[in-house]
Amino acid sequence: MAPESEVQVAEALGQRTHPATGLIQGALWAVAGVAATASSIGSRDVIWSALAVPLGLVLGMGVGFLQWGFTRYVIDGTELRITSGVLSKNSRRIPYERLQSVDITEPLVARVFGLAELRIEMAGGDKSRTSLKFLKLSDAQELRSLLLLRAHGEDPQSLDALDHTGTVLAAVPSERIAIGTLLSLDFLFAVIGAVALVVIGVWFDRFLAILGGLIPTAFWLVQIVSKRVVAQWGFTLTRTSRGLRIERGLLSRTSQTVPFDRVQGIAVEEPFVWRFFGWMRLEVDVAGYAAQDDEGGESISTLLPISDPRLALQVIDELIPGNAFNTEPLAYAPRRSAWFAPVGWRYRALAVNDASLLTRAGWIQHTRNIVPHQKTQSVAISQGPLQRWLGLATLDVHTPKGPVDAEARNFYAAVVRREAFAQLDRAHAARQRTPVIPHDSETNTPLGGPR
Amino acid sequence: MDDLFNPPAGAWQRVSPQLASVRRIVIVATAVVGAFAGAALLLLLDVPKPYVIGLVVGVAVAAAWGWTWAGSNQRSWGYVENDDSLVVTSGVMFKRLVAVPYGRMQFVDVSAGPIDRAFGIATVTLHTASTETAADIPGLRAAEATRLRNRLTELGESHGAGV
């Protein structure tokens, strides 16, 4: 692959996606049709299920082919433009400096054909995600590299210098993911619940009666397994020049890049059973990911599904250098806060160092929330009547919507007051230290300016 | 702790007492309409009179409580423009203080409903990348709301940083 041809491909006007798009869309619809009808396996629905396959295939192929025919994408010096729509035309412009992340997913059907979908994330509300489907995997990877380069304000002349590879930080063994899930509390609860239901059903000889409880439990189990095992299968974390790249998935593969400077916070979770083995899970806050999380239903914010502390700390250090992970807490929740949390109060602590703020909480599942000072969005103090009576208050350090929730609940009011304003100063100082790079203005639309 | 909700510097800027008036109008109107509609419905359904009277009295008590709440809540609002952050406080029983660095503000909204406009007040809302921030200041005089919006916009530009 000569660099010129790559540039040529990328800079050409009015690119089309892969012609097989319609075919794959049809197949996806057929699968969806089967899934929709399969859940109601009544005898009368068998005909419908049988019809769903060819019907979904033909309809989906027709629609998909039409959509494909009307979809074009253009890459130029300033933006990516995608025009689509059969009846109503839709044109979307994506200025490079607004890019938050570019992900590649390969749904199973597309993967069979060696195709992939490119998902482009901009910070902002509901429709902040644009997807381009389907492209040849190599084209998608190339396009992603190009977009990420552009997002950092660099010229694609250096395209040949792009590293697709990077260094692998962690390849999480898949059996470990499976074992970790088997040992997580909600999975154990679901299994125990299912077994208990079956035992009750057999004991009282009322099997039909418990079916109403068994089916949701079974769904719950399937959901846990598909979200935590199938979706995280073959989890690989790679360091590239632009950020950390996550690749995961057994059936559908996903590849996402978390740019170093877009990390708003990290949550370190130690579920109950895992603690005995010293295992941890890392979740990450990236602006724009939360909205996607709701609709996608996948745990897209997972940074490491399961790991030992050493690796976890190494990854946290990559994203938040000099973090407060091992810093001695400066304050704990006082004994009298046991009125609010009889057991949990012992686990609440607040630590601060030069780079970040850390809060600890959680009795059954230990959670540490780490927020880099310069990413502090705002700080809040709150106090209810009972807290006032006990001389306690709650400190909240706000981060964008996501798994990170940094709060110090029911600490001494004086500590809360002092740390709230100290945190504002620390955040201010940290922002002064990290100069504002012009291209790094993502969502920071000039106030009052056009949106 | 008395000084937990003191301003970091200077004194709290208070919001207009018109906020209480607007809220009282809404409360009384809702109560009157609710009481009448409820009473009429109960009478139509042949519910014994004492219950109907009970309902009306209950609504009246709730409205009276709302009347005093509107007053104390209005008095609880305060804000201060610091060197590099805006600090807002509110609440009587459940108190809250939120500090928003100017550089973190994504955009500023000014909104005013029809009754608000009749009384010449407006609400200024600050948005950061976090939905938890929820910093709004209701009951600002229209001129003050515009001034604050412009000032915050200006400060946001000069302090601006990426997400």
mmCIF file of C-alpha atoms in Angstrom, chain B residues 22-122:
data_model
loop_
_atom_site.group_PDB
_atom_site.id
_atom_site.type_symbol
_atom_site.label_atom_id
_atom_site.label_comp_id
_atom_site.label_asym_id
_atom_site.label_seq_id
_atom_site.Cartn_x
_atom_site.Cartn_y
_atom_site.Cartn_z
ATOM 1 C CA VAL B 22 -44.748 34.668 40.937
ATOM 2 C CA ARG B 23 -44.609 31.388 42.808
ATOM 3 C CA ARG B 24 -47.446 32.426 45.112
ATOM 4 C CA ILE B 25 -49.642 33.289 42.152
ATOM 5 C CA VAL B 26 -48.945 29.884 40.630
ATOM 6 C CA ILE B 27 -49.573 28.130 43.959
ATOM 7 C CA VAL B 28 -52.838 29.989 44.688
ATOM 8 C CA ALA B 29 -54.108 29.551 41.149
ATOM 9 C CA THR B 30 -53.324 25.836 41.182
ATOM 10 C CA ALA B 31 -54.920 25.462 44.619
ATOM 11 C CA VAL B 32 -58.094 27.331 43.669
ATOM 12 C CA VAL B 33 -58.529 25.442 40.414
ATOM 13 C CA GLY B 34 -57.655 22.140 42.101
ATOM 14 C CA ALA B 35 -60.012 22.718 45.028
ATOM 15 C CA PHE B 36 -62.908 23.714 42.785
ATOM 16 C CA ALA B 37 -62.422 20.894 40.317
ATOM 17 C CA GLY B 38 -61.935 18.338 43.110
ATOM 18 C CA ALA B 39 -64.956 19.549 45.074
ATOM 19 C CA ALA B 40 -67.151 19.590 41.980
ATOM 20 C CA LEU B 41 -66.089 16.074 41.069
ATOM 21 C CA LEU B 42 -66.705 14.745 44.578
ATOM 22 C CA LEU B 43 -70.147 16.422 44.711
ATOM 23 C CA LEU B 44 -71.028 14.906 41.356
ATOM 24 C CA LEU B 45 -70.048 11.500 42.696
ATOM 25 C CA ASP B 46 -72.328 12.028 45.720
ATOM 26 C CA VAL B 47 -69.468 11.942 48.208
ATOM 27 C CA PRO B 48 -70.632 13.098 51.683
ATOM 28 C CA LYS B 49 -70.130 16.825 52.350
ATOM 29 C CA PRO B 50 -67.608 16.497 55.235
ATOM 30 C CA TYR B 51 -65.148 14.832 52.860
ATOM 31 C CA VAL B 52 -65.563 17.628 50.350
ATOM 32 C CA ILE B 53 -64.958 20.217 53.075
ATOM 33 C CA GLY B 54 -61.960 18.171 54.213
ATOM 34 C CA LEU B 55 -60.514 18.273 50.716
ATOM 35 C CA VAL B 56 -60.945 22.033 50.431
ATOM 36 C CA VAL B 57 -59.385 22.591 53.857
ATOM 37 C CA GLY B 58 -56.499 20.281 52.972
ATOM 38 C CA VAL B 59 -55.793 22.160 49.757
ATOM 39 C CA ALA B 60 -56.008 25.470 51.655
ATOM 40 C CA VAL B 61 -53.474 24.276 54.230
ATOM 41 C CA ALA B 62 -51.130 23.054 51.507
ATOM 42 C CA ALA B 63 -51.455 26.381 49.712
ATOM 43 C CA ALA B 64 -50.745 28.271 52.941
ATOM 44 C CA TRP B 65 -47.613 26.181 53.458
ATOM 45 C CA GLY B 66 -46.639 26.851 49.842
ATOM 46 C CA TRP B 67 -47.162 30.583 50.499
ATOM 47 C CA THR B 68 -44.612 30.636 53.299
ATOM 48 C CA TRP B 69 -42.285 28.262 51.415
ATOM 49 C CA ALA B 70 -42.209 30.659 48.458
ATOM 50 C CA GLY B 71 -41.043 33.423 50.788
ATOM 51 C CA SER B 72 -38.321 31.503 52.587
ATOM 52 C CA ASN B 73 -37.106 29.816 49.420
ATOM 53 C CA GLN B 74 -36.817 33.162 47.634
ATOM 54 C CA ARG B 75 -34.766 34.516 50.524
ATOM 55 C CA SER B 76 -32.478 31.479 50.431
ATOM 56 C CA TRP B 77 -31.220 32.081 46.890
ATOM 57 C CA GLY B 78 -27.932 33.863 46.527
ATOM 58 C CA TYR B 79 -25.035 34.121 44.119
ATOM 59 C CA VAL B 80 -21.596 35.647 44.026
ATOM 60 C CA GLU B 81 -19.307 36.325 41.070
ATOM 61 C CA ASN B 82 -15.848 35.289 42.177
ATOM 62 C CA ASP B 83 -12.575 35.881 40.412
ATOM 63 C CA ASP B 84 -12.734 32.606 38.547
ATOM 64 C CA SER B 85 -16.033 30.978 39.460
ATOM 65 C CA LEU B 86 -19.697 31.714 39.966
ATOM 66 C CA VAL B 87 -21.059 30.474 43.283
ATOM 67 C CA VAL B 88 -24.784 29.840 43.745
ATOM 68 C CA THR B 89 -26.565 28.825 46.928
ATOM 69 C CA SER B 90 -30.155 27.836 47.595
ATOM 70 C CA GLY B 91 -32.435 25.844 49.848
ATOM 71 C CA VAL B 92 -33.822 26.179 53.359
ATOM 72 C CA MET B 93 -34.007 22.668 54.744
ATOM 73 C CA PHE B 94 -31.875 21.010 52.111
ATOM 74 C CA LYS B 95 -29.166 23.525 51.389
ATOM 75 C CA ARG B 96 -26.915 23.455 48.373
ATOM 76 C CA LEU B 97 -23.957 25.471 47.207
ATOM 77 C CA VAL B 98 -22.493 24.980 43.771
ATOM 78 C CA ALA B 99 -19.391 26.642 42.382
ATOM 79 C CA VAL B 100 -18.888 26.701 38.612
ATOM 80 C CA PRO B 101 -15.509 27.814 37.230
ATOM 81 C CA TYR B 102 -16.054 30.251 34.363
ATOM 82 C CA GLY B 103 -13.752 28.234 32.139
ATOM 83 C CA ARG B 104 -15.975 25.176 32.457
ATOM 84 C CA MET B 105 -19.172 26.789 31.278
ATOM 85 C CA GLN B 106 -20.419 25.429 27.998
ATOM 86 C CA PHE B 107 -23.329 27.804 27.522
ATOM 87 C CA VAL B 108 -25.639 30.056 29.483
ATOM 88 C CA ASP B 109 -29.425 30.123 29.117
ATOM 89 C CA VAL B 110 -31.845 32.879 30.051
ATOM 90 C CA SER B 111 -35.475 31.834 30.246
ATOM 91 C CA ALA B 112 -38.663 33.518 31.436
ATOM 92 C CA GLY B 113 -42.249 32.276 31.413
ATOM 93 C CA PRO B 114 -45.260 34.547 30.810
ATOM 94 C CA ILE B 115 -45.866 35.254 34.510
ATOM 95 C CA ASP B 116 -42.126 35.769 35.038
ATOM 96 C CA ARG B 117 -42.129 38.344 32.253
ATOM 97 C CA ALA B 118 -45.141 40.141 33.709
ATOM 98 C CA PHE B 119 -43.155 40.547 36.916
ATOM 99 C CA GLY B 120 -39.950 41.361 35.068
ATOM 100 C CA ILE B 121 -37.866 38.406 36.252
ATOM 101 C CA ALA B 122 -35.955 35.634 34.502
#
